[in-house]
Tab-separated table of N, CA and C and ligand atoms in Angstrom:
chain	number	residue	atom	x	y	z
A	29	MET	N	-96.563	-85.169	-104.677
A	29	MET	CA	-98.118	-84.446	-104.322
A	29	MET	C	-98.736	-84.627	-106.089
A	30	LYS	N	-99.736	-85.134	-106.391
A	30	LYS	CA	-100.390	-84.331	-107.244
A	30	LYS	C	-100.974	-83.124	-107.402
A	31	GLU	N	-100.492	-83.192	-108.927
A	31	GLU	CA	-100.792	-81.370	-109.162
A	31	GLU	C	-102.183	-80.998	-108.461
A	32	GLY	N	-104.011	-81.728	-108.866
A	32	GLY	CA	-105.054	-81.413	-108.637
A	32	GLY	C	-105.095	-81.071	-106.693
A	33	ASN	N	-104.265	-82.561	-105.942
A	33	ASN	CA	-104.265	-82.393	-104.491
A	33	ASN	C	-103.524	-81.703	-104.505
A	34	PHE	N	-102.261	-80.395	-104.972
A	34	PHE	CA	-101.812	-79.170	-104.761
A	34	PHE	C	-102.548	-77.572	-104.525
A	35	LEU	N	-103.311	-78.190	-105.706
A	35	LEU	CA	-104.324	-77.151	-106.348
A	35	LEU	C	-104.948	-76.517	-104.812
A	36	ASP	N	-105.759	-78.324	-104.511
A	36	ASP	CA	-106.773	-78.230	-103.721
A	36	ASP	C	-106.068	-77.042	-102.475
A	37	ARG	N	-105.687	-77.890	-101.549
A	37	ARG	CA	-104.441	-77.378	-100.564
A	37	ARG	C	-104.624	-75.678	-100.522
A	38	VAL	N	-103.899	-75.463	-101.822
A	38	VAL	CA	-103.862	-73.879	-102.066
A	38	VAL	C	-105.137	-73.046	-101.746
A	39	MET	N	-105.890	-73.922	-102.476
A	39	MET	CA	-107.316	-73.139	-102.300
A	39	MET	C	-108.027	-72.951	-100.694
A	40	GLU	N	-108.212	-73.970	-100.312
A	40	GLU	CA	-108.219	-74.268	-98.701
A	40	GLU	C	-107.472	-73.091	-98.193
A	41	PHE	N	-106.143	-72.954	-98.193
A	41	PHE	CA	-105.721	-72.372	-97.704
A	41	PHE	C	-106.360	-70.986	-97.812
A	42	GLU	N	-106.492	-70.135	-98.626
A	42	GLU	CA	-106.927	-69.589	-99.458
A	42	GLU	C	-107.887	-68.652	-98.806
A	43	GLN	N	-108.562	-70.202	-98.097
A	43	GLN	CA	-110.023	-70.140	-97.719
A	43	GLN	C	-109.730	-69.455	-96.677
A	44	GLN	N	-108.377	-70.129	-96.007
A	44	GLN	CA	-108.158	-70.280	-94.258
A	44	GLN	C	-107.980	-68.874	-94.052
A	45	LEU	N	-107.380	-68.167	-95.084
A	45	LEU	CA	-106.706	-66.861	-94.875
A	45	LEU	C	-108.001	-66.025	-94.700
A	46	GLU	N	-108.601	-65.900	-95.498
A	46	GLU	CA	-109.937	-65.158	-96.065
A	46	GLU	C	-111.041	-65.119	-94.423
A	47	ALA	N	-110.867	-66.083	-93.790
A	47	ALA	CA	-111.306	-66.126	-92.698
A	47	ALA	C	-110.714	-65.959	-91.597
A	48	MET	N	-109.850	-65.674	-91.186
A	48	MET	CA	-108.564	-65.274	-90.806
A	48	MET	C	-108.898	-63.436	-90.733
A	49	HIS	N	-108.487	-63.448	-92.278
A	49	HIS	CA	-108.609	-61.874	-92.370
A	49	HIS	C	-110.163	-61.618	-91.714
A	50	GLU	N	-111.349	-61.936	-92.348
A	50	GLU	CA	-112.883	-61.150	-91.825
A	50	GLU	C	-112.508	-61.761	-90.272
A	51	GLN	N	-112.434	-62.232	-89.182
A	51	GLN	CA	-112.452	-62.343	-87.833
A	51	GLN	C	-111.092	-61.473	-87.335
A	52	PHE	N	-110.203	-60.806	-88.245
A	52	PHE	CA	-109.314	-59.560	-87.769
A	52	PHE	C	-109.738	-58.412	-88.058
A	53	ARG	N	-110.915	-58.334	-89.220
A	53	ARG	CA	-111.406	-57.163	-89.034
A	53	ARG	C	-112.331	-57.261	-87.968
A	54	GLU	N	-112.952	-58.287	-87.435
A	54	GLU	CA	-113.916	-58.128	-86.346
A	54	GLU	C	-113.805	-57.568	-85.308
A	55	LEU	N	-112.186	-58.304	-84.775
A	55	LEU	CA	-111.452	-57.457	-84.007
A	55	LEU	C	-110.794	-56.288	-84.057
A	56	ILE	N	-110.739	-55.929	-85.240
A	56	ILE	CA	-110.556	-54.185	-85.071
A	56	ILE	C	-111.719	-53.712	-84.762
A	57	GLY	N	-112.894	-54.121	-84.895
A	57	GLY	CA	-114.484	-52.903	-85.016
A	57	GLY	C	-114.340	-53.645	-83.957
A	58	PHE	N	-114.951	-54.261	-83.050
A	58	PHE	CA	-114.259	-55.027	-81.268
A	58	PHE	C	-113.594	-53.974	-80.723
A	59	VAL	N	-112.556	-54.118	-81.725
A	59	VAL	CA	-111.356	-52.971	-80.197
A	59	VAL	C	-111.859	-51.167	-80.541
A	60	ALA	N	-112.608	-51.151	-81.566
A	60	ALA	CA	-112.743	-49.483	-82.405
A	60	ALA	C	-113.789	-49.180	-80.523
A	61	LYS	N	-115.261	-50.417	-81.341
A	61	LYS	CA	-116.049	-49.800	-80.323
A	61	LYS	C	-115.616	-50.080	-78.903
A	62	MET	N	-114.901	-50.593	-78.229
A	62	MET	CA	-114.574	-50.845	-76.744
A	62	MET	C	-113.378	-49.293	-76.698
A	63	THR	N	-113.157	-49.032	-77.125
A	63	THR	CA	-112.137	-48.202	-77.694
A	63	THR	C	-112.595	-46.567	-77.078
A	64	GLU	N	-114.048	-46.419	-78.347
A	64	GLU	CA	-115.042	-45.206	-77.918
A	64	GLU	C	-115.999	-45.140	-76.825
A	65	GLU	N	-116.182	-46.405	-76.828
A	65	GLU	CA	-117.138	-47.150	-75.201
A	65	GLU	C	-116.306	-46.021	-73.623
A	66	ASN	N	-115.334	-46.810	-74.553
A	66	ASN	CA	-113.932	-46.127	-73.086
A	66	ASN	C	-113.947	-45.404	-72.716
A	67	HIS	N	-113.975	-43.882	-74.196
A	67	HIS	CA	-113.602	-42.728	-73.522
A	67	HIS	C	-114.440	-41.951	-73.260
A	68	SER	N	-115.709	-42.956	-73.283
A	68	SER	CA	-117.597	-41.986	-73.176
A	68	SER	C	-117.266	-42.087	-71.891
A	69	LEU	N	-117.245	-43.481	-71.289
A	69	LEU	CA	-117.202	-43.633	-70.241
A	69	LEU	C	-116.264	-43.141	-69.163
A	70	GLN	N	-115.254	-42.859	-69.793
A	70	GLN	CA	-114.134	-41.659	-69.039
A	70	GLN	C	-114.935	-40.367	-68.842
A	71	LEU	N	-115.456	-39.807	-69.839
A	71	LEU	CA	-116.126	-38.531	-70.530
A	71	LEU	C	-117.442	-38.765	-69.479
A	72	GLU	N	-117.770	-39.380	-68.812
A	72	GLU	CA	-119.072	-39.726	-68.006
A	72	GLU	C	-118.980	-39.597	-66.473
A	73	ASN	N	-117.697	-40.223	-66.503
A	73	ASN	CA	-116.996	-40.489	-65.231
A	73	ASN	C	-117.019	-39.019	-64.489
A	74	HIS	N	-115.802	-38.237	-65.314
A	74	HIS	CA	-115.582	-37.084	-65.157
A	74	HIS	C	-116.217	-36.277	-64.761
A	75	HIS	N	-117.161	-36.391	-65.667
A	75	HIS	CA	-118.364	-35.481	-65.370
A	75	HIS	C	-119.174	-35.781	-63.960
A	76	LEU	N	-119.438	-36.887	-63.803
A	76	LEU	CA	-120.234	-36.893	-62.770
A	76	LEU	C	-119.448	-37.247	-61.434
A	77	ARG	N	-117.908	-36.988	-61.490
A	77	ARG	CA	-116.973	-36.778	-60.616
A	77	ARG	C	-117.115	-35.440	-59.712
A	78	THR	N	-117.336	-34.695	-61.021
A	78	THR	CA	-117.505	-33.139	-60.978
A	78	THR	C	-118.409	-32.834	-60.180
A	79	ARG	N	-119.185	-33.222	-60.657
A	79	ARG	CA	-120.708	-33.036	-59.871
A	79	ARG	C	-121.176	-33.600	-58.444
A	80	LEU	N	-120.817	-34.420	-58.067
A	80	LEU	CA	-120.186	-35.454	-57.094
A	80	LEU	C	-119.605	-33.671	-55.792
A	81	GLU	N	-118.688	-33.931	-56.622
A	81	GLU	CA	-117.614	-32.533	-55.726
A	81	GLU	C	-118.455	-31.741	-55.425
A	82	GLU	N	-118.785	-30.999	-56.401
A	82	GLU	CA	-119.992	-30.117	-56.481
A	82	GLU	C	-121.431	-30.050	-55.301
A	83	LEU	N	-121.473	-30.885	-55.448
A	83	LEU	CA	-122.828	-31.697	-54.514
A	83	LEU	C	-122.455	-31.700	-53.190
A	84	SER	N	-121.168	-32.590	-52.765
A	84	SER	CA	-120.507	-32.782	-51.669
A	84	SER	C	-119.933	-31.478	-51.620
A	85	GLU	N	-119.542	-30.513	-52.121
A	85	GLU	CA	-119.627	-28.986	-50.969
A	85	GLU	C	-121.021	-28.935	-50.917
A	86	LYS	N	-121.616	-28.504	-51.674
A	86	LYS	CA	-123.311	-27.978	-51.157
A	86	LYS	C	-123.455	-28.525	-50.143
A	87	ALA	N	-123.205	-29.788	-49.925
A	87	ALA	CA	-123.959	-30.402	-48.687
A	87	ALA	C	-123.443	-30.190	-47.684
A	88	GLN	N	-122.220	-29.730	-47.832
A	88	GLN	CA	-120.979	-29.059	-45.950
A	88	GLN	C	-121.437	-28.084	-45.735
A	89	VAL	N	-122.039	-27.551	-47.277
A	89	VAL	CA	-122.565	-25.657	-46.939
A	89	VAL	C	-123.547	-25.818	-45.889
A	90	ILE	N	-124.472	-26.212	-46.610
A	90	ILE	CA	-125.841	-26.766	-45.865
A	90	ILE	C	-125.952	-27.363	-44.507
A	91	ASP	N	-125.171	-28.036	-44.357
A	91	ASP	CA	-124.756	-29.290	-42.828
A	91	ASP	C	-124.459	-27.995	-41.960
A	92	GLU	N	-124.013	-26.926	-42.229
A	92	GLU	CA	-122.945	-26.113	-41.237
A	92	GLU	C	-124.189	-25.162	-41.080
A	93	GLN	N	-124.902	-24.845	-42.457
A	93	GLN	CA	-125.716	-23.310	-42.071
A	93	GLN	C	-127.305	-24.059	-41.026
A	94	LEU	N	-127.782	-25.176	-41.372
A	94	LEU	CA	-128.521	-25.680	-40.605
A	94	LEU	C	-128.791	-25.328	-39.614
A	95	PRO	N	-129.571	-25.088	-38.681
A	95	PRO	CA	-129.325	-25.463	-37.627
A	95	PRO	C	-129.521	-26.784	-37.484
A	96	PRO	N	-128.853	-27.391	-36.013
A	96	PRO	CA	-129.105	-28.478	-35.820
A	96	PRO	C	-130.090	-29.083	-34.995
A	97	GLU	N	-131.488	-28.235	-35.505
A	97	GLU	CA	-132.597	-29.321	-34.055
A	97	GLU	C	-133.050	-29.746	-35.889
A	98	LYS	N	-133.636	-29.048	-36.906
A	98	LYS	CA	-134.521	-29.940	-38.326
A	98	LYS	C	-133.497	-30.157	-39.297
A	99	PRO	N	-132.813	-30.787	-39.506
A	99	PRO	CA	-131.642	-30.461	-40.537
A	99	PRO	C	-132.278	-31.438	-41.372
A	100	ARG	N	-133.123	-32.746	-41.205
A	100	ARG	CA	-133.600	-33.779	-41.599
A	100	ARG	C	-134.580	-33.705	-43.004
A	101	ARG	N	-135.265	-32.487	-43.249
A	101	ARG	CA	-136.455	-32.558	-44.185
A	101	ARG	C	-135.188	-31.483	-45.178
A	102	MET	N	-134.966	-31.265	-44.557
A	102	MET	CA	-133.752	-29.628	-45.979
A	102	MET	C	-132.844	-30.437	-46.418
A	103	ASP	N	-132.252	-31.595	-45.817
A	103	ASP	CA	-131.379	-32.205	-46.526
A	103	ASP	C	-131.633	-33.224	-47.706
A	104	ILE	N	-133.637	-34.022	-47.496
A	104	ILE	CA	-133.846	-34.634	-48.305
A	104	ILE	C	-133.885	-33.969	-49.223
A	105	GLY	N	-135.411	-32.980	-49.385
A	105	GLY	CA	-135.326	-31.521	-49.725
A	105	GLY	C	-134.576	-31.177	-51.113
A	106	GLU	N	-133.587	-31.159	-50.600
A	106	GLU	CA	-132.105	-30.497	-51.006
A	106	GLU	C	-131.155	-31.991	-52.243
A	107	GLY	N	-131.907	-33.344	-51.198
A	107	GLY	CA	-131.108	-33.990	-52.098
A	107	GLY	C	-131.866	-34.616	-53.596
A	108	VAL	N	-133.083	-34.638	-53.195
A	108	VAL	CA	-134.002	-35.055	-54.352
A	108	VAL	C	-134.354	-33.929	-55.722
A	109	ASP	N	-133.823	-32.195	-55.052
A	109	ASP	CA	-133.544	-31.513	-55.499
A	109	ASP	C	-132.524	-31.573	-56.855
A	110	ASN	N	-131.643	-32.309	-56.227
A	110	ASN	CA	-130.303	-32.351	-57.022
A	110	ASN	C	-130.168	-33.636	-58.037
A	111	LEU	N	-131.125	-34.629	-57.406
A	111	LEU	CA	-131.168	-35.975	-58.126
A	111	LEU	C	-132.166	-35.313	-59.528
A	112	ALA	N	-133.435	-34.205	-59.364
A	112	ALA	CA	-133.809	-33.797	-59.972
A	112	ALA	C	-132.751	-32.993	-61.579
A	113	ARG	N	-132.124	-32.368	-60.940
A	113	ARG	CA	-131.065	-31.750	-61.691
A	113	ARG	C	-130.259	-32.837	-62.874
A	114	ILE	N	-129.687	-33.641	-61.889
A	114	ILE	CA	-128.774	-34.621	-62.428
A	114	ILE	C	-129.373	-35.432	-63.914
A	115	TYR	N	-130.834	-35.147	-63.153
A	115	TYR	CA	-131.910	-36.305	-64.262
A	115	TYR	C	-132.148	-35.106	-65.641
A	116	ASN	N	-131.821	-33.489	-64.816
A	116	ASN	CA	-132.274	-32.690	-65.921
A	116	ASN	C	-131.078	-32.582	-66.892
A	117	GLU	N	-129.535	-33.095	-66.524
A	117	GLU	CA	-128.533	-32.412	-67.198
A	117	GLU	C	-128.371	-33.899	-68.063
A	118	GLY	N	-129.293	-35.105	-68.273
A	118	GLY	CA	-129.252	-36.302	-68.642
A	118	GLY	C	-128.249	-37.645	-68.365
A	119	TYR	N	-129.195	-37.777	-67.328
A	119	TYR	CA	-127.825	-38.665	-66.611
A	119	TYR	C	-129.377	-39.698	-65.737
A	120	HIS	N	-129.357	-40.661	-65.908
A	120	HIS	CA	-130.129	-41.470	-65.109
A	120	HIS	C	-130.053	-41.610	-63.564
A	121	VAL	N	-131.396	-41.509	-62.291
A	121	VAL	CA	-131.020	-41.346	-60.885
A	121	VAL	C	-131.489	-42.575	-60.298
A	122	CYS	N	-131.988	-43.400	-61.738
A	122	CYS	CA	-132.932	-44.712	-61.133
A	122	CYS	C	-131.984	-45.817	-61.040
A	123	ASN	N	-131.738	-46.594	-59.944
A	123	ASN	CA	-130.728	-47.595	-59.377
A	123	ASN	C	-130.850	-48.995	-60.720
A	124	VAL	N	-131.464	-48.785	-61.605
A	124	VAL	CA	-131.231	-49.440	-63.009
A	124	VAL	C	-130.226	-49.036	-63.512
A	125	HIS	N	-129.957	-47.614	-64.183
A	125	HIS	CA	-129.196	-47.372	-64.594
A	125	HIS	C	-128.382	-46.415	-64.590
A	126	TYR	N	-128.336	-46.097	-63.175
A	126	TYR	CA	-128.192	-44.784	-62.112
A	126	TYR	C	-126.509	-44.134	-62.604
A	127	GLY	N	-126.010	-43.073	-62.913
A	127	GLY	CA	-125.376	-42.325	-63.258
A	127	GLY	C	-125.440	-42.344	-64.573
A	128	SER	N	-125.777	-43.316	-65.864
A	128	SER	CA	-125.143	-43.655	-67.081
A	128	SER	C	-126.175	-42.350	-67.694
A	129	SER	N	-125.713	-42.301	-68.972
A	129	SER	CA	-126.415	-40.836	-69.720
A	129	SER	C	-127.779	-41.691	-70.208
A	130	ARG	N	-128.376	-40.437	-70.302
A	130	ARG	CA	-129.547	-40.968	-70.828
A	130	ARG	C	-130.349	-41.340	-72.207
A	131	LYS	N	-129.297	-40.680	-73.206
A	131	LYS	CA	-128.714	-40.430	-74.350
A	131	LYS	C	-130.097	-39.591	-75.320
A	132	GLY	N	-130.610	-38.840	-74.303
A	132	GLY	CA	-131.780	-37.674	-74.491
A	132	GLY	C	-133.035	-38.280	-74.580
A	133	GLU	N	-133.486	-39.852	-73.988
A	133	GLU	CA	-134.763	-40.294	-73.645
A	133	GLU	C	-135.114	-40.017	-72.343
A	134	ASP	N	-136.542	-39.865	-72.324
A	134	ASP	CA	-137.103	-39.971	-70.782
A	134	ASP	C	-137.195	-41.185	-69.828
A	135	CYS	N	-136.918	-41.355	-68.984
A	135	CYS	CA	-137.040	-43.012	-67.856
A	135	CYS	C	-137.538	-43.286	-67.691
A	136	LEU	N	-139.136	-44.141	-67.603
A	136	LEU	CA	-139.891	-44.488	-66.692
A	136	LEU	C	-139.389	-44.673	-65.062
A	137	PHE	N	-138.043	-45.173	-65.001
A	137	PHE	CA	-137.582	-46.314	-63.706
A	137	PHE	C	-137.437	-44.503	-62.744
A	138	CYS	N	-136.552	-44.147	-63.539
A	138	CYS	CA	-135.917	-42.186	-63.038
A	138	CYS	C	-137.518	-41.147	-62.430
A	139	LEU	N	-138.412	-41.280	-63.746
A	139	LEU	CA	-139.783	-40.724	-63.644
A	139	LEU	C	-140.745	-40.811	-61.997
A	140	SER	N	-140.382	-41.806	-61.938
A	140	SER	CA	-140.940	-42.950	-61.276
A	140	SER	C	-140.739	-42.675	-59.547
A	141	PHE	N	-138.939	-42.730	-59.885
A	141	PHE	CA	-138.617	-42.810	-58.397
A	141	PHE	C	-138.357	-41.270	-57.826
A	142	LEU	N	-138.262	-40.061	-59.232
A	142	LEU	CA	-138.672	-38.723	-58.744
A	142	LEU	C	-139.949	-38.359	-58.105
A	143	SER	N	-141.062	-39.005	-58.873
A	143	SER	CA	-141.978	-38.501	-58.520
A	143	SER	C	-142.397	-39.077	-56.954
A	144	LYS	N	-141.765	-40.343	-56.564
A	144	LYS	CA	-141.710	-40.955	-55.139
A	144	LYS	C	-141.361	-40.325	-54.483
A	145	GLN	N	-140.044	-39.968	-54.504
A	145	GLN	CA	-139.601	-38.920	-53.440
A	145	GLN	C	-140.268	-38.009	-53.540
A	146	ASN	N	-140.804	-36.801	-54.069
A	146	ASN	CA	-141.636	-35.902	-53.944
A	146	ASN	C	-142.367	-35.932	-53.475
A	147	SER	N	-143.514	-36.732	-53.268
A	147	SER	CA	-144.560	-37.321	-52.653
A	147	SER	C	-144.307	-37.114	-50.868
B	25	ZN	ZN1	-133.262	-44.036	-65.792
């Protein structure tokens, strides 16, 4: 092997190492992002489960309290109130992003959904 040839191959190898290092950093960044996302999804999931349990308990109490003749209207009203509350707590109730965090922004899908339910 000639000396020039050898140096070429060393430099080529160095470039490959750098490219691999770059890929490795991207991979680590991706894992960090996924971990963070997973964590926030777990929190959100936990929050929604708690809310769901609360709402189920409330719905049960209402079911037991209501006279059997006209339960429909009250159920619907209560459901809309709960959805509005969930929305106000910062979560989507629209079928586009249902259950995910609004991240402090208003959502037109949610608002139109809620106003349709109220009318
Ligand atoms: Zn929404």
